[in-house]
PDB file of C-alpha atoms in Angstrom:
ATOM      1  CA  SER A   1      -0.002   0.001   0.003  1.00 55.00           C
ATOM      2  CA  GLU A   2       1.011   3.623  -0.471  1.00 61.00           C
ATOM      3  CA  ASP A   3       1.342   4.157   3.296  1.00 70.00           C
ATOM      4  CA  ASP A   4       3.932   1.372   3.514  1.00 78.00           C
ATOM      5  CA  PHE A   5       6.187   2.793   0.787  1.00 80.00           C
ATOM      6  CA  SER A   6       9.676   3.929   1.822  1.00 79.00           C
ATOM      7  CA  TRP A   7      12.296   5.324  -0.552  1.00 75.00           C
ATOM      8  CA  SER A   8      15.149   4.099   1.641  1.00 74.00           C
ATOM      9  CA  THR A   9      13.776   0.552   1.451  1.00 77.00           C
ATOM     10  CA  TYR A  10      12.996   0.814  -2.260  1.00 79.00           C
ATOM     11  CA  LEU A  11      16.384   2.088  -3.405  1.00 78.00           C
ATOM     12  CA  SER A  12      19.108  -0.524  -3.746  1.00 76.00           C
ATOM     13  CA  PRO A  13      22.533   0.294  -2.289  1.00 75.00           C
ATOM     14  CA  LYS A  14      23.779   1.202  -5.800  1.00 77.00           C
ATOM     15  CA  SER A  15      20.761   3.368  -6.672  1.00 80.00           C
ATOM     16  CA  VAL A  16      21.270   7.088  -6.829  1.00 79.00           C
ATOM     17  CA  PRO A  17      18.202   9.300  -6.480  1.00 75.00           C
ATOM     18  CA  VAL A  18      17.921  12.409  -8.623  1.00 79.00           C
ATOM     19  CA  PRO A  19      18.988  15.370  -6.485  1.00 79.00           C
ATOM     20  CA  PRO A  20      16.181  17.902  -5.887  1.00 74.00           C
ATOM     21  CA  SER A  21      18.462  20.702  -7.110  1.00 74.00           C
ATOM     22  CA  LEU A  22      18.035  19.421 -10.694  1.00 74.00           C
ATOM     23  CA  PHE A  23      14.364  20.280 -10.702  1.00 68.00           C
ATOM     24  CA  SER A  24      13.523  23.836 -11.729  1.00 63.00           C
ATOM     25  CA  TYR A  25      10.068  23.623 -10.106  1.00 58.00           C
ATOM     26  CA  LYS A  26      10.205  25.110  -6.635  1.00 55.00           C
ATOM     27  CA  ALA A  27       6.891  24.713  -4.819  1.00 54.00           C
ATOM     28  CA  GLN A  28       8.036  27.174  -2.146  1.00 58.00           C
ATOM     29  CA  SER A  29       8.421  29.953  -4.707  1.00 66.00           C
ATOM     30  CA  MET A  30       5.075  29.345  -6.407  1.00 71.00           C
ATOM     31  CA  PRO A  31       2.194  31.670  -5.645  1.00 77.00           C
ATOM     32  CA  PRO A  32      -0.452  30.123  -3.394  1.00 85.00           C
ATOM     33  CA  ASN A  33      -3.177  27.981  -4.939  1.00 90.00           C
ATOM     34  CA  PRO A  34      -6.080  30.452  -5.346  1.00 93.00           C
ATOM     35  CA  PHE A  35      -8.759  27.936  -6.297  1.00 95.00           C
ATOM     36  CA  LYS A  36     -11.520  26.662  -4.040  1.00 96.00           C
ATOM     37  CA  PRO A  37     -13.853  23.677  -4.445  1.00 97.00           C
ATOM     38  CA  GLY A  38     -16.999  24.619  -6.332  1.00 97.00           C
ATOM     39  CA  MET A  39     -15.295  27.339  -8.376  1.00 97.00           C
ATOM     40  CA  LYS A  40     -15.932  27.284 -12.141  1.00 97.00           C
ATOM     41  CA  LEU A  41     -13.362  27.799 -14.883  1.00 97.00           C
ATOM     42  CA  GLU A  42     -12.533  26.928 -18.477  1.00 96.00           C
ATOM     43  CA  ALA A  43     -10.024  24.137 -19.231  1.00 96.00           C
ATOM     44  CA  ILE A  44      -8.543  22.300 -22.160  1.00 94.00           C
ATOM     45  CA  ASP A  45      -9.961  18.763 -22.281  1.00 94.00           C
ATOM     46  CA  PRO A  46      -7.017  16.466 -21.478  1.00 92.00           C
ATOM     47  CA  GLU A  47      -8.416  13.800 -23.827  1.00 91.00           C
ATOM     48  CA  ASN A  48      -9.029  16.189 -26.723  1.00 90.00           C
ATOM     49  CA  GLN A  49      -6.629  19.130 -26.683  1.00 85.00           C
ATOM     50  CA  GLU A  50      -8.754  21.030 -29.232  1.00 86.00           C
ATOM     51  CA  LEU A  51     -11.700  21.380 -26.858  1.00 92.00           C
ATOM     52  CA  PHE A  52     -12.252  23.905 -24.087  1.00 95.00           C
ATOM     53  CA  CYS A  53     -14.700  22.726 -21.421  1.00 96.00           C
ATOM     54  CA  VAL A  54     -16.655  24.166 -18.514  1.00 97.00           C
ATOM     55  CA  CYS A  55     -15.111  22.711 -15.358  1.00 97.00           C
ATOM     56  CA  THR A  56     -15.642  22.765 -11.584  1.00 97.00           C
ATOM     57  CA  VAL A  57     -12.893  22.575  -9.008  1.00 97.00           C
ATOM     58  CA  GLU A  58     -13.696  19.393  -7.053  1.00 97.00           C
ATOM     59  CA  GLU A  59     -10.676  19.168  -4.721  1.00 96.00           C
ATOM     60  CA  ARG A  60      -7.579  21.092  -3.832  1.00 94.00           C
ATOM     61  CA  LEU A  61      -4.355  19.433  -2.683  1.00 93.00           C
ATOM     62  CA  GLY A  62      -1.313  21.669  -2.275  1.00 90.00           C
ATOM     63  CA  HIS A  63      -0.587  23.175  -5.686  1.00 90.00           C
ATOM     64  CA  ARG A  64      -2.901  20.779  -7.491  1.00 94.00           C
ATOM     65  CA  ILE A  65      -6.622  20.879  -8.233  1.00 96.00           C
ATOM     66  CA  LYS A  66      -8.972  18.148  -9.315  1.00 98.00           C
ATOM     67  CA  LEU A  67     -11.313  19.310 -12.075  1.00 98.00           C
ATOM     68  CA  HIS A  68     -14.678  17.897 -13.035  1.00 97.00           C
ATOM     69  CA  ILE A  69     -15.948  18.488 -16.585  1.00 97.00           C
ATOM     70  CA  ASP A  70     -19.481  19.738 -16.005  1.00 97.00           C
ATOM     71  CA  GLY A  71     -22.149  17.409 -17.324  1.00 95.00           C
ATOM     72  CA  PHE A  72     -19.902  14.362 -17.536  1.00 96.00           C
ATOM     73  CA  SER A  73     -19.220  11.375 -15.303  1.00 95.00           C
ATOM     74  CA  SER A  74     -16.633  11.726 -12.554  1.00 96.00           C
ATOM     75  CA  LEU A  75     -14.643   9.119 -14.525  1.00 96.00           C
ATOM     76  CA  TYR A  76     -13.434  12.074 -16.605  1.00 96.00           C
ATOM     77  CA  ASP A  77     -12.217  14.105 -13.618  1.00 97.00           C
ATOM     78  CA  PHE A  78      -8.517  15.040 -13.828  1.00 97.00           C
ATOM     79  CA  TRP A  79      -5.825  16.640 -11.732  1.00 97.00           C
ATOM     80  CA  VAL A  80      -3.709  19.642 -12.857  1.00 95.00           C
ATOM     81  CA  ASP A  81      -1.203  21.950 -11.274  1.00 93.00           C
ATOM     82  CA  ALA A  82      -3.024  25.115 -10.199  1.00 93.00           C
ATOM     83  CA  HIS A  83      -0.544  27.162 -12.215  1.00 90.00           C
ATOM     84  CA  CYS A  84      -0.600  25.144 -15.454  1.00 89.00           C
ATOM     85  CA  ARG A  85      -1.322  26.762 -18.791  1.00 89.00           C
ATOM     86  CA  SER A  86      -4.310  24.588 -19.680  1.00 93.00           C
ATOM     87  CA  ILE A  87      -6.828  26.185 -17.305  1.00 95.00           C
ATOM     88  CA  PHE A  88      -8.334  29.603 -17.817  1.00 94.00           C
ATOM     89  CA  PRO A  89     -10.703  32.135 -16.231  1.00 95.00           C
ATOM     90  CA  ILE A  90     -14.371  32.283 -17.178  1.00 96.00           C
ATOM     91  CA  GLU A  91     -14.980  34.239 -20.411  1.00 95.00           C
ATOM     92  CA  PHE A  92     -11.468  33.341 -21.715  1.00 92.00           C
ATOM     93  CA  CYS A  93     -12.807  31.548 -24.802  1.00 93.00           C
ATOM     94  CA  ARG A  94     -15.188  34.374 -25.620  1.00 94.00           C
ATOM     95  CA  SER A  95     -12.450  37.005 -25.254  1.00 91.00           C
ATOM     96  CA  THR A  96     -10.030  35.021 -27.470  1.00 89.00           C
ATOM     97  CA  LYS A  97     -12.660  33.888 -30.011  1.00 91.00           C
ATOM     98  CA  ARG A  98     -12.296  30.203 -29.119  1.00 90.00           C
ATOM     99  CA  THR A  99     -15.171  27.754 -28.814  1.00 92.00           C
ATOM    100  CA  LEU A 100     -16.215  26.736 -25.304  1.00 94.00           C
ATOM    101  CA  GLN A 101     -18.104  23.434 -25.099  1.00 94.00           C
ATOM    102  CA  PRO A 102     -21.024  24.021 -22.721  1.00 94.00           C
ATOM    103  CA  PRO A 103     -22.190  21.205 -20.457  1.00 95.00           C
ATOM    104  CA  PRO A 104     -24.132  18.707 -22.612  1.00 92.00           C
ATOM    105  CA  LYS A 105     -27.502  19.381 -20.946  1.00 87.00           C
ATOM    106  CA  TRP A 106     -27.251  23.194 -21.083  1.00 88.00           C
ATOM    107  CA  PRO A 107     -30.805  24.038 -22.243  1.00 85.00           C
ATOM    108  CA  ARG A 108     -30.097  27.289 -24.107  1.00 81.00           C
ATOM    109  CA  LYS A 109     -28.651  27.636 -27.591  1.00 82.00           C
ATOM    110  CA  LYS A 110     -25.939  30.051 -26.482  1.00 88.00           C
ATOM    111  CA  PHE A 111     -23.823  29.499 -23.347  1.00 93.00           C
ATOM    112  CA  ASP A 112     -23.738  32.461 -20.984  1.00 94.00           C
ATOM    113  CA  TRP A 113     -21.447  32.412 -17.932  1.00 96.00           C
ATOM    114  CA  SER A 114     -23.616  34.761 -15.896  1.00 95.00           C
ATOM    115  CA  GLU A 115     -26.700  32.602 -16.385  1.00 94.00           C
ATOM    116  CA  TYR A 116     -24.718  29.440 -15.724  1.00 95.00           C
ATOM    117  CA  LEU A 117     -23.137  30.729 -12.502  1.00 96.00           C
ATOM    118  CA  ASP A 118     -26.575  31.868 -11.298  1.00 96.00           C
ATOM    119  CA  ASP A 119     -28.103  28.517 -12.227  1.00 93.00           C
ATOM    120  CA  GLN A 120     -25.328  26.619 -10.426  1.00 94.00           C
ATOM    121  CA  ASN A 121     -25.101  29.059  -7.506  1.00 96.00           C
ATOM    122  CA  ALA A 122     -21.362  29.169  -8.143  1.00 96.00           C
ATOM    123  CA  VAL A 123     -18.508  31.598  -8.516  1.00 96.00           C
ATOM    124  CA  GLY A 124     -16.182  31.784 -11.496  1.00 96.00           C
ATOM    125  CA  ALA A 125     -12.405  32.004 -11.498  1.00 94.00           C
ATOM    126  CA  ASN A 126     -11.210  35.409 -12.638  1.00 90.00           C
ATOM    127  CA  ARG A 127      -8.153  36.466 -14.661  1.00 89.00           C
ATOM    128  CA  ASN A 128      -5.995  37.590 -11.694  1.00 89.00           C
ATOM    129  CA  MET A 129      -5.988  33.990 -10.356  1.00 91.00           C
ATOM    130  CA  PHE A 130      -3.890  32.869 -13.357  1.00 85.00           C
ATOM    131  CA  ALA A 131      -0.293  34.068 -12.897  1.00 81.00           C
ATOM    132  CA  PHE A 132       0.802  33.064 -16.410  1.00 77.00           C
ATOM    133  CA  MET A 133      -1.792  35.380 -17.904  1.00 74.00           C
ATOM    134  CA  GLN A 134      -0.048  38.327 -16.304  1.00 71.00           C
ATOM    135  CA  GLU A 135       3.212  37.515 -18.150  1.00 66.00           C
ATOM    136  CA  LYS A 136       4.257  39.527 -21.150  1.00 65.00           C
ATOM    137  CA  ILE A 137       3.606  37.692 -24.415  1.00 61.00           C
ATOM    138  CA  ASP A 138       6.657  37.432 -26.697  1.00 60.00           C
ATOM    139  CA  VAL A 139       5.496  39.041 -29.955  1.00 61.00           C
ATOM    140  CA  ASN A 140       8.824  38.073 -31.565  1.00 66.00           C
ATOM    141  CA  CYS A 141       8.189  34.354 -31.187  1.00 70.00           C
ATOM    142  CA  PRO A 142       9.541  32.618 -34.307  1.00 77.00           C
ATOM    143  CA  LEU A 143       6.672  30.079 -34.358  1.00 76.00           C
ATOM    144  CA  HIS A 144       3.497  30.915 -36.263  1.00 73.00           C
ATOM    145  CA  ILE A 145       0.179  29.268 -37.004  1.00 78.00           C
ATOM    146  CA  GLY A 146       0.444  27.259 -40.238  1.00 85.00           C
ATOM    147  CA  MET A 147       4.132  26.300 -39.842  1.00 80.00           C
ATOM    148  CA  LYS A 148       5.014  22.639 -40.414  1.00 87.00           C
ATOM    149  CA  LEU A 149       7.026  20.515 -37.991  1.00 82.00           C
ATOM    150  CA  GLU A 150       7.609  16.943 -36.895  1.00 85.00           C
ATOM    151  CA  VAL A 151       5.519  15.692 -33.978  1.00 78.00           C
ATOM    152  CA  PHE A 152       6.293  12.678 -31.780  1.00 80.00           C
ATOM    153  CA  ARG A 153       3.110  11.057 -30.466  1.00 76.00           C
ATOM    154  CA  ASP A 154       2.189   7.544 -29.407  1.00 81.00           C
ATOM    155  CA  SER A 155       5.708   6.227 -30.166  1.00 83.00           C
ATOM    156  CA  SER A 156       5.650   7.492 -33.774  1.00 83.00           C
ATOM    157  CA  TRP A 157       6.718  10.584 -35.699  1.00 89.00           C
ATOM    158  CA  TYR A 158       4.173  12.556 -37.723  1.00 84.00           C
ATOM    159  CA  VAL A 159       4.149  15.677 -39.910  1.00 82.00           C
ATOM    160  CA  GLY A 160       2.196  18.341 -38.095  1.00 83.00           C
ATOM    161  CA  THR A 161       0.917  21.857 -38.649  1.00 82.00           C
ATOM    162  CA  ILE A 162       0.753  24.466 -35.897  1.00 78.00           C
ATOM    163  CA  ALA A 163      -2.982  25.102 -35.555  1.00 75.00           C
ATOM    164  CA  ASP A 164      -2.876  27.374 -32.526  1.00 73.00           C
ATOM    165  CA  ILE A 165      -0.388  28.970 -30.131  1.00 68.00           C
ATOM    166  CA  LEU A 166      -1.602  29.742 -26.655  1.00 69.00           C
ATOM    167  CA  PHE A 167       0.623  30.962 -23.807  1.00 64.00           C
ATOM    168  CA  GLY A 168       3.618  28.901 -24.915  1.00 64.00           C
ATOM    169  CA  ARG A 169       1.530  25.884 -25.956  1.00 67.00           C
ATOM    170  CA  MET A 170       1.196  24.717 -29.558  1.00 65.00           C
TER     171      MET A 170
END
Protein backbone atom coordinates (compact mmCIF):
# COMPACT_ATOMS: atom_id res chain seq x y z
CA SER A 1 0.00 0.00 0.00
CA GLU A 2 1.01 3.63 -0.47
CA ASP A 3 1.34 4.16 3.30
CA ASP A 4 3.93 1.37 3.51
CA PHE A 5 6.19 2.79 0.79
CA SER A 6 9.67 3.93 1.82
CA TRP A 7 12.30 5.32 -0.56
CA SER A 8 15.15 4.10 1.64
CA THR A 9 13.78 0.55 1.46
CA TYR A 10 12.99 0.81 -2.26
CA LEU A 11 16.40 2.09 -3.40
CA SER A 12 19.11 -0.52 -3.74
CA PRO A 13 22.54 0.29 -2.29
CA LYS A 14 23.77 1.21 -5.81
CA SER A 15 20.76 3.37 -6.67
CA VAL A 16 21.27 7.08 -6.83
CA PRO A 17 18.20 9.30 -6.47
CA VAL A 18 17.92 12.41 -8.63
CA PRO A 19 18.98 15.38 -6.49
CA PRO A 20 16.18 17.90 -5.89
CA SER A 21 18.46 20.70 -7.11
CA LEU A 22 18.03 19.43 -10.69
CA PHE A 23 14.35 20.28 -10.70
CA SER A 24 13.53 23.83 -11.72
CA TYR A 25 10.07 23.62 -10.12
CA LYS A 26 10.20 25.10 -6.64
CA ALA A 27 6.89 24.71 -4.82
CA GLN A 28 8.04 27.16 -2.15
CA SER A 29 8.43 29.95 -4.71
CA MET A 30 5.08 29.35 -6.40
CA PRO A 31 2.19 31.68 -5.64
CA PRO A 32 -0.45 30.13 -3.39
CA ASN A 33 -3.18 27.98 -4.93
CA PRO A 34 -6.08 30.46 -5.35
CA PHE A 35 -8.76 27.94 -6.30
CA LYS A 36 -11.51 26.66 -4.04
CA PRO A 37 -13.85 23.68 -4.45
CA GLY A 38 -17.01 24.62 -6.33
CA MET A 39 -15.30 27.34 -8.38
CA LYS A 40 -15.94 27.28 -12.14
CA LEU A 41 -13.36 27.80 -14.88
CA GLU A 42 -12.52 26.92 -18.48
CA ALA A 43 -10.02 24.14 -19.22
CA ILE A 44 -8.53 22.30 -22.16
CA ASP A 45 -9.96 18.78 -22.28
CA PRO A 46 -7.02 16.46 -21.47
CA GLU A 47 -8.42 13.80 -23.82
CA ASN A 48 -9.03 16.19 -26.72
CA GLN A 49 -6.63 19.14 -26.69
CA GLU A 50 -8.75 21.04 -29.23
CA LEU A 51 -11.71 21.38 -26.85
CA PHE A 52 -12.25 23.91 -24.09
CA CYS A 53 -14.70 22.72 -21.42
CA VAL A 54 -16.66 24.16 -18.51
CA CYS A 55 -15.12 22.71 -15.35
CA THR A 56 -15.65 22.76 -11.59
CA VAL A 57 -12.89 22.57 -9.01
CA GLU A 58 -13.70 19.39 -7.05
CA GLU A 59 -10.69 19.16 -4.72
CA ARG A 60 -7.58 21.09 -3.83
CA LEU A 61 -4.36 19.44 -2.68
CA GLY A 62 -1.31 21.67 -2.27
CA HIS A 63 -0.59 23.18 -5.68
CA ARG A 64 -2.90 20.79 -7.49
CA ILE A 65 -6.62 20.89 -8.23
CA LYS A 66 -8.98 18.14 -9.31
CA LEU A 67 -11.31 19.30 -12.08
CA HIS A 68 -14.69 17.90 -13.04
CA ILE A 69 -15.94 18.48 -16.59
CA ASP A 70 -19.48 19.73 -16.00
CA GLY A 71 -22.15 17.42 -17.33
CA PHE A 72 -19.91 14.35 -17.54
CA SER A 73 -19.22 11.37 -15.31
CA SER A 74 -16.63 11.73 -12.55
CA LEU A 75 -14.64 9.12 -14.52
CA TYR A 76 -13.44 12.07 -16.61
CA ASP A 77 -12.21 14.11 -13.62
CA PHE A 78 -8.53 15.03 -13.82
CA TRP A 79 -5.81 16.64 -11.73
CA VAL A 80 -3.71 19.64 -12.86
CA ASP A 81 -1.20 21.95 -11.28
CA ALA A 82 -3.02 25.11 -10.19
CA HIS A 83 -0.54 27.16 -12.21
CA CYS A 84 -0.60 25.15 -15.45
CA ARG A 85 -1.33 26.76 -18.79
CA SER A 86 -4.31 24.59 -19.68
CA ILE A 87 -6.84 26.18 -17.30
CA PHE A 88 -8.35 29.61 -17.81
CA PRO A 89 -10.71 32.13 -16.23
CA ILE A 90 -14.36 32.28 -17.18
CA GLU A 91 -14.97 34.24 -20.41
CA PHE A 92 -11.47 33.34 -21.71
CA CYS A 93 -12.81 31.55 -24.80
CA ARG A 94 -15.19 34.37 -25.62
CA SER A 95 -12.46 36.99 -25.26
CA THR A 96 -10.04 35.02 -27.47
CA LYS A 97 -12.66 33.89 -30.01
CA ARG A 98 -12.29 30.20 -29.12
CA THR A 99 -15.17 27.76 -28.81
CA LEU A 100 -16.20 26.73 -25.31
CA GLN A 101 -18.10 23.43 -25.10
CA PRO A 102 -21.03 24.02 -22.72
CA PRO A 103 -22.18 21.20 -20.45
CA PRO A 104 -24.13 18.70 -22.62
CA LYS A 105 -27.49 19.38 -20.94
CA TRP A 106 -27.25 23.19 -21.09
CA PRO A 107 -30.81 24.04 -22.24
CA ARG A 108 -30.10 27.28 -24.10
CA LYS A 109 -28.65 27.63 -27.59
CA LYS A 110 -25.94 30.05 -26.48
CA PHE A 111 -23.83 29.50 -23.35
CA ASP A 112 -23.74 32.46 -20.97
CA TRP A 113 -21.45 32.41 -17.94
CA SER A 114 -23.63 34.78 -15.90
CA GLU A 115 -26.70 32.60 -16.38
CA TYR A 116 -24.73 29.43 -15.72
CA LEU A 117 -23.14 30.72 -12.51
CA ASP A 118 -26.58 31.87 -11.29
CA ASP A 119 -28.10 28.52 -12.23
CA GLN A 120 -25.33 26.61 -10.42
CA ASN A 121 -25.10 29.06 -7.50
CA ALA A 122 -21.36 29.17 -8.15
CA VAL A 123 -18.51 31.61 -8.52
CA GLY A 124 -16.18 31.78 -11.50
CA ALA A 125 -12.40 32.00 -11.50
CA ASN A 126 -11.21 35.42 -12.64
CA ARG A 127 -8.16 36.47 -14.65
CA ASN A 128 -5.99 37.59 -11.69
CA MET A 129 -5.98 33.99 -10.36
CA PHE A 130 -3.88 32.87 -13.35
CA ALA A 131 -0.30 34.07 -12.90
CA PHE A 132 0.80 33.06 -16.41
CA MET A 133 -1.80 35.38 -17.91
CA GLN A 134 -0.05 38.32 -16.30
CA GLU A 135 3.21 37.51 -18.15
CA LYS A 136 4.26 39.53 -21.15
CA ILE A 137 3.62 37.69 -24.41
CA ASP A 138 6.65 37.44 -26.69
CA VAL A 139 5.49 39.03 -29.94
CA ASN A 140 8.82 38.07 -31.56
CA CYS A 141 8.18 34.34 -31.20
CA PRO A 142 9.54 32.62 -34.32
CA LEU A 143 6.67 30.08 -34.36
CA HIS A 144 3.50 30.92 -36.26
CA ILE A 145 0.18 29.26 -37.01
CA GLY A 146 0.44 27.26 -40.24
CA MET A 147 4.13 26.31 -39.84
CA LYS A 148 5.01 22.64 -40.41
CA LEU A 149 7.02 20.52 -37.99
CA GLU A 150 7.61 16.94 -36.90
CA VAL A 151 5.52 15.69 -33.97
CA PHE A 152 6.29 12.68 -31.78
CA ARG A 153 3.10 11.07 -30.47
CA ASP A 154 2.19 7.54 -29.40
CA SER A 155 5.71 6.22 -30.16
CA SER A 156 5.65 7.50 -33.76
CA TRP A 157 6.72 10.58 -35.70
CA TYR A 158 4.17 12.55 -37.73
CA VAL A 159 4.15 15.67 -39.90
CA GLY A 160 2.19 18.34 -38.09
CA THR A 161 0.92 21.86 -38.65
CA ILE A 162 0.75 24.47 -35.90
CA ALA A 163 -2.98 25.10 -35.56
CA ASP A 164 -2.88 27.38 -32.52
CA ILE A 165 -0.39 28.97 -30.14
CA LEU A 166 -1.61 29.74 -26.66
CA PHE A 167 0.62 30.95 -23.80
CA GLY A 168 3.62 28.90 -24.91
CA ARG A 169 1.53 25.88 -25.96
CA MET A 170 1.19 24.72 -29.56
